[in-house]
Structures are given as C-alpha cells and as structure tokens.
C-alpha cells in the first residue's frame, strides 16, 4: 500500500548560494512519497532557472513562478497548488536531516495527532551553533489547550512552521498574512486551534541556517514592530478562544515588548514606539502574569520600570554573560 503524499513547500528568493543544499536535503528524505513545491517568488537571480533544472532531475518537484510577494505570499501560493495529504515547509536557506519527515509522519500516525513537531538546531558555516531545546531525548503529545500553552514559551513547540508536519486539513481555511515579518508567529496559534493533538520529539532534525543576509538577522528596522502588532493580535485571539492560557500569553507579550525596547535603543526612528511600550510596561499586571514570567524576566521588568538606561545596561550585561 502506498504511503500518503507529503507536500513540502519551499519559498525561493535570492538564495543561489543555498538552494541546492536545501533541495537536495528534501530529495534525500527516507520518506520518498513527496511532492516538492518550489515557489520562485520573482527571484531576480538565477533561482528560477535552478528550480526548473531541479524539476527536470526529479519528477517529484514542481515549480511555481510568480511575481514577488514576500515569504507569506510564496507559502500561500504553495498551499494553493499542493495536492498532498500532509504538508511541511522548508525555507530555502535551511536544510533538513534525511529522516525528518519519516519520523514526523510516524509520530503523527502513532499519536493520532494533526501536527507533528521536531527539534531545531541553529547552524552556521562552521557547524552547529546551538540547539533550540538542549534536551535531545524528549517527546510528548499534548491536547489543543496544553499545546497552545506550550506554544507561548516558543522553546519546544515553536512558532516556526518549518519544524512541523501538518495534516492538510489544518490549512483548509488558513493562509498566512502577506507583507509582514514574523508571519509564523501570527499563524501558529490559528493552526494549533484546528488540531486536537500536537506531538513533539526533541531530535533536532530541522537545520536553521544563521545566514548573515537574512531579513530577521540584518539591521533592526522599524518593520520589526510587526512582532508587537502580532503579539497583540495573538493576545486577543487567546482571550477569545483560550482564556485559561491568557496569563502565559500576556507574559509572552511582556517579553516581546522588553526585547523590542532593548533592541531598538539607539535608533531614533523607534523613539515614539519605544516610549509607548515603556509606558505600557509600567502599568500594573496581575499576579498570574507575574507568576508566568521567569525570575530573570521579572528582574528585567523591575529595572525597566525604574529606569530605561538601567534596564538596557543590565540586559546587555546578562546577554554577554550567557
């Protein structure tokens, strides 16, 4: 009996140096019944031609050429044409271990889950930089509410769509918001809200490449205020759909705000936004939210409420000490 078809969606834009490594890692999967959808998002380099060449070499590859619309738009284009029973996403400067989809599929079936997640490792040209979850021997399956609560920590069940395998039904009515940064952060709560069970294995099978020219790892631009907008949207989503998880999400929102305040310090275009966030962080919070913060985050918040410069100095010292 043939195994179900897994569609793997790869948005492609200005990744000539990395694309072959990415595509080869998908083609080499031990789970062979794949549909590999390469979405050429109007890439101005040779990526489009490379995609067509790969399609000639492997009949499982299909190529979509489209005008540039950004990462979310490219992923949506892949979702619109995929035909698999399950779907995964791989970013074109990253790569995956040979058995990633085999393991994710087997866990999804065994645990009767709709979403299967694995661990992630951050890599550079020198090798493994770090593991997102240092515990490499952990696995569990959570119901919808507990999975949503775990998602707020973004450490095991992460906000990334790339370290997961989804039943196709998850995306039957869901698409990613076009033109924003942190689109995974926005879509993941909606995805988990469509699942009864989410399963996780900590094996780091997704290789996240820390490239120097990545959008999110470049200069700190005003566009990155999107993370605040999305965090507020997610908080409203939690209040409506998962009220018992609201304190965890509010604690997550505090952490996001403090991160933005710290990272935007020294950028004049951020001044108005930063002052707004500082005022908000000085408002009272409930005991439940305070309890959901780690000891380190509580110290940061106390310092921020006293003096912004003191907060920035302390966070800088803590980051250098890690």
Coordinates of C-alpha atoms in Angstrom, one line a residue:
X1 CA 0.0 0.0 0.0
X2 CA 1.4 3.4 -1.0
X3 CA 2.2 5.8 1.8
X4 CA 0.3 9.1 1.8
X5 CA 1.7 12.0 -0.1
X6 CA 3.6 14.7 1.8
X7 CA 3.8 18.1 0.1
X8 CA 6.9 20.2 1.0
X9 CA 6.6 23.9 0.2
X10 CA 9.8 25.8 -0.3
X11 CA 9.6 29.6 -1.0
X12 CA 12.6 30.7 -3.1
X13 CA 14.0 34.2 -3.3
X14 CA 17.7 35.3 -3.8
X15 CA 19.2 32.1 -2.4
X16 CA 21.5 31.0 -5.2
X17 CA 24.2 30.0 -2.6
X18 CA 21.9 27.8 -0.6
X19 CA 19.2 26.5 -2.8
X20 CA 20.8 23.3 -4.0
X21 CA 21.7 22.3 -0.4
X22 CA 18.1 22.8 0.6
X23 CA 16.5 20.9 -2.3
X24 CA 19.0 18.0 -2.1
X25 CA 18.2 17.5 1.6
X26 CA 14.5 17.2 0.8
X27 CA 15.0 14.9 -2.2
X28 CA 17.2 12.6 0.0
X29 CA 14.4 12.0 2.6
X30 CA 13.9 8.4 3.6
X31 CA 10.2 9.2 3.2
X32 CA 10.1 9.1 -0.6
X33 CA 6.4 9.8 -1.4
X34 CA 6.9 13.6 -1.6
X35 CA 5.6 16.5 -3.7
X36 CA 8.2 19.2 -3.5
X37 CA 6.7 22.6 -4.4
X38 CA 9.4 25.2 -5.2
X39 CA 7.8 28.6 -5.3
X40 CA 10.0 31.1 -7.2
X41 CA 8.9 34.3 -5.7
X42 CA 10.1 36.5 -8.6
X43 CA 13.7 36.0 -7.6
X44 CA 16.0 38.4 -9.6
X45 CA 18.9 36.0 -9.7
X46 CA 19.2 32.5 -11.2
X47 CA 17.0 30.8 -8.7
X48 CA 14.1 30.4 -11.1
X49 CA 16.3 28.6 -13.6
X50 CA 17.7 26.5 -10.9
X51 CA 14.2 25.4 -9.8
X52 CA 13.4 24.4 -13.4
X53 CA 16.6 22.4 -13.6
X54 CA 15.8 20.6 -10.3
X55 CA 12.4 19.7 -11.6
X56 CA 13.9 18.0 -14.7
X57 CA 16.1 16.0 -12.4
X58 CA 13.4 14.8 -10.0
X59 CA 9.8 14.2 -11.1
X60 CA 8.6 14.8 -7.6
X61 CA 9.5 18.5 -7.9
X62 CA 7.0 21.0 -9.3
X63 CA 7.8 24.7 -9.8
X64 CA 5.6 27.8 -9.4
X65 CA 6.9 31.0 -10.8
X66 CA 5.2 34.2 -9.5
X67 CA 5.7 37.9 -9.0
X68 CA 7.5 38.8 -5.8
X69 CA 5.1 39.0 -2.9
X70 CA 7.2 38.0 0.1
X71 CA 7.6 34.9 2.2
X72 CA 3.9 34.5 3.3
X73 CA 2.6 35.1 -0.2
X74 CA 5.0 32.4 -1.6
X75 CA 4.0 29.9 1.1
X76 CA 0.3 30.7 0.3
X77 CA 0.9 30.1 -3.4
X78 CA 2.4 26.7 -2.5
X79 CA -0.6 25.9 -0.3
X80 CA -3.0 26.8 -3.2
X81 CA -1.4 24.2 -5.6
X82 CA -0.3 21.4 -3.2
X83 CA -2.0 18.0 -3.5
X84 CA -0.6 16.1 -0.5
X85 CA -2.4 14.6 2.4
X86 CA 0.2 16.3 4.7
X87 CA 2.2 19.5 4.3
X88 CA 5.5 20.8 5.6
X89 CA 7.6 23.9 5.0
X90 CA 11.3 24.4 4.5
X91 CA 12.9 27.8 4.0
X92 CA 15.3 27.8 1.1
X93 CA 18.5 28.7 3.0
X94 CA 17.9 25.9 5.5
X95 CA 18.1 22.1 5.2
X96 CA 16.7 19.0 6.9
X97 CA 18.0 15.7 8.2
X98 CA 17.3 12.7 6.0
X99 CA 14.7 11.1 8.2
X100 CA 12.8 14.2 9.3
X101 CA 9.6 13.6 7.5
X102 CA 9.7 9.9 8.2
X103 CA 9.9 10.5 11.9
X104 CA 7.3 13.3 11.9
X105 CA 4.9 11.2 9.9
X106 CA 5.3 8.1 12.1
X107 CA 4.8 10.1 15.3
X108 CA 1.7 11.8 13.8
X109 CA 0.1 8.5 13.0
X110 CA 1.1 6.8 16.2
X111 CA -0.1 9.6 18.4
X112 CA -3.2 10.3 16.3
X113 CA -2.2 13.9 16.1
X114 CA -2.8 16.6 13.4
X115 CA 0.5 18.4 13.9
X116 CA 3.9 16.7 14.5
X117 CA 6.9 18.8 15.6
X118 CA 10.6 18.2 16.0
X119 CA 13.6 19.9 17.5
X120 CA 15.7 22.5 15.7
X121 CA 19.4 23.3 15.5
X122 CA 20.8 26.7 14.6
X123 CA 23.8 26.2 12.2
X124 CA 26.5 28.4 10.7
X125 CA 29.1 27.7 8.1
X126 CA 31.3 26.4 11.0
X127 CA 28.7 23.8 12.1
X128 CA 26.0 23.6 14.8
X129 CA 25.8 26.9 16.7
X130 CA 23.1 25.9 19.2
X131 CA 20.1 23.7 19.9
X132 CA 16.7 25.3 20.4
X133 CA 15.9 22.7 23.1
X134 CA 19.1 21.3 24.7
X135 CA 17.2 18.2 25.9
X136 CA 17.7 15.9 22.9
X137 CA 15.8 12.9 24.3
X138 CA 12.3 14.3 24.9
X139 CA 9.0 13.5 23.4
X140 CA 5.4 14.2 24.3
X141 CA 1.9 14.6 22.9
X142 CA -0.4 17.4 24.1
X143 CA -4.1 18.2 23.6
X144 CA -5.0 21.5 22.0
X145 CA -5.1 23.7 25.1
X146 CA -1.8 22.4 26.5
X147 CA -0.2 22.7 23.1
X148 CA -1.3 26.4 22.9
X149 CA 0.1 27.0 26.4
X150 CA 3.4 25.4 25.4
X151 CA 3.5 27.5 22.2
X152 CA 3.7 30.7 24.3
X153 CA 7.1 29.6 25.5
X154 CA 8.4 29.1 21.9
X155 CA 11.0 26.6 23.1
X156 CA 9.7 23.1 22.3
X157 CA 6.6 23.6 20.3
X158 CA 7.8 26.7 18.4
X159 CA 6.2 29.4 16.4
X160 CA 8.0 28.2 13.3
X161 CA 6.1 26.4 10.6
X162 CA 9.3 24.7 9.3
X163 CA 9.9 22.2 12.1
X164 CA 6.5 20.6 11.7
X165 CA 4.3 18.3 9.6
X166 CA 0.6 19.2 9.3
X167 CA -2.4 17.3 8.1
X168 CA -3.6 19.2 5.1
X169 CA -6.9 20.0 6.8
X170 CA -5.1 22.4 9.2
X171 CA -4.7 24.8 6.3
X172 CA -8.0 24.2 4.6
X173 CA -9.2 27.7 5.8
X174 CA -5.9 29.2 6.9
X175 CA -3.5 31.3 4.9
X176 CA -0.5 33.4 6.1
X177 CA -0.8 37.2 6.3
X178 CA 1.0 38.8 3.3
X179 CA 3.6 41.5 3.8
X180 CA 4.5 41.1 7.5
X181 CA 7.6 39.9 9.4
X182 CA 7.2 37.2 11.9
X183 CA 4.4 35.6 9.9
X184 CA 5.0 32.2 11.6
X185 CA 4.3 33.8 15.0
X186 CA 0.9 35.1 13.6
X187 CA -0.3 31.8 12.0
X188 CA 0.8 29.2 14.5
X189 CA -1.9 29.7 17.2
X190 CA -4.5 29.5 14.5
X191 CA -3.0 26.2 13.2
X192 CA -2.9 24.7 16.7
X193 CA -6.5 25.8 17.3
X194 CA -7.5 23.4 14.4
X195 CA -5.8 20.4 16.0
X196 CA -7.0 18.1 18.7
X197 CA -3.5 16.8 19.4
X198 CA 0.0 18.0 18.8
X199 CA 3.0 15.7 19.1
X200 CA 6.6 16.6 19.7
X201 CA 10.0 14.9 19.5
X202 CA 13.1 16.9 20.5
X203 CA 15.5 15.3 18.0
X204 CA 17.0 18.4 16.1
X205 CA 16.1 17.4 12.5
X206 CA 15.5 20.9 11.1
X207 CA 18.7 22.9 10.4
X208 CA 18.1 26.6 10.7
X209 CA 20.9 28.5 8.9
X210 CA 22.1 31.7 10.6
X211 CA 22.9 33.4 7.3
X212 CA 24.3 37.0 7.6
X213 CA 21.9 38.3 4.9
X214 CA 18.7 37.0 6.5
X215 CA 15.8 39.5 6.8
X216 CA 15.4 39.0 10.5
X217 CA 19.2 38.9 11.3
X218 CA 20.0 42.2 9.5
X219 CA 19.7 45.8 10.7
X220 CA 16.9 46.4 13.2
X221 CA 14.3 48.2 11.1
X222 CA 11.0 49.7 12.0
X223 CA 9.3 46.9 10.1
X224 CA 10.1 44.7 13.1
X225 CA 7.5 46.4 15.0
X226 CA 5.3 43.8 13.3
X227 CA 6.1 41.5 16.2
X228 CA 4.3 43.8 18.6
X229 CA 1.3 44.1 16.3
X230 CA 1.2 40.3 16.0
X231 CA 1.6 39.7 19.7
X232 CA -1.3 42.0 20.4
X233 CA -3.4 40.2 17.8
X234 CA -2.5 36.8 19.3
X235 CA -3.4 38.0 22.8
X236 CA -6.8 39.0 21.6
X237 CA -7.1 35.5 19.9
X238 CA -6.2 33.8 23.2
X239 CA -8.7 35.9 25.1
X240 CA -11.5 34.8 22.8
X241 CA -10.5 31.2 22.3
X242 CA -8.2 30.0 25.1
X243 CA -8.9 32.2 28.2
X244 CA -7.1 29.8 30.6
X245 CA -3.9 30.4 28.6
X246 CA -4.2 34.2 28.7
X247 CA -1.7 34.8 31.6
X248 CA 1.0 32.9 29.7
X249 CA 0.3 34.8 26.5
X250 CA 0.4 38.1 28.4
X251 CA 3.7 37.1 29.9
X252 CA 4.9 36.4 26.4
X253 CA 3.7 39.8 25.3
X254 CA 5.7 41.4 28.1
X255 CA 8.9 39.6 27.0
X256 CA 8.3 40.6 23.4
X257 CA 7.9 44.3 24.4
X258 CA 11.0 44.2 26.6
X259 CA 13.0 42.7 23.7
X260 CA 11.9 45.4 21.3
X261 CA 12.7 48.1 23.8
X262 CA 16.2 46.8 24.3
X263 CA 17.0 46.1 20.6
X264 CA 15.6 49.4 19.3
X265 CA 17.6 51.5 21.8
X266 CA 19.7 54.0 19.9
X267 CA 17.5 54.0 16.8
X268 CA 15.9 57.5 16.6
X269 CA 13.0 56.3 14.3
X270 CA 11.9 54.0 17.2
X271 CA 11.6 56.7 19.8
X272 CA 7.8 57.2 19.8
X273 CA 7.1 53.5 19.7
X274 CA 9.7 52.7 22.4
X275 CA 8.3 55.4 24.7
X276 CA 4.8 53.9 24.2
X277 CA 6.0 50.4 25.1
X278 CA 7.8 51.7 28.2
X279 CA 4.7 53.4 29.4
X280 CA 2.7 50.1 28.8
X281 CA 5.3 48.0 30.6
X282 CA 5.0 50.3 33.7
X283 CA 1.3 49.5 34.0
X284 CA 0.2 47.1 36.8
X285 CA 0.0 43.4 35.8
X286 CA -1.8 40.6 37.5
X287 CA -0.3 38.0 39.9
X288 CA -0.9 35.3 37.3
X289 CA 1.1 37.2 34.6
X290 CA 3.8 38.0 37.1
X291 CA 4.0 34.3 38.1
X292 CA 4.2 33.3 34.4
X293 CA 7.4 35.3 34.0
X294 CA 10.8 33.8 34.8
X295 CA 12.9 35.2 37.6
X296 CA 15.2 36.8 35.1
X297 CA 12.3 38.4 33.2
X298 CA 10.9 39.8 36.5
X299 CA 14.2 41.4 37.3
X300 CA 14.3 43.0 33.8
X301 CA 10.8 44.3 34.2
X302 CA 11.5 45.8 37.6
X303 CA 14.6 47.6 36.2
X304 CA 12.6 48.8 33.2
X305 CA 10.0 50.3 35.5
X306 CA 12.8 52.2 37.4
X307 CA 14.9 53.4 34.5
X308 CA 15.3 52.5 30.9
X309 CA 19.0 53.0 30.8
X310 CA 19.5 50.8 33.8
X311 CA 17.3 48.1 32.1
X312 CA 19.4 48.3 28.8
X313 CA 22.7 48.1 30.7
X314 CA 21.5 45.1 32.7
X315 CA 20.2 43.2 29.7
X316 CA 23.5 43.9 27.9
X317 CA 25.4 42.5 30.8
X318 CA 23.2 39.5 31.0
X319 CA 23.5 38.7 27.3
X320 CA 27.3 38.9 27.4
X321 CA 27.3 36.6 30.4
X322 CA 25.5 33.8 28.6

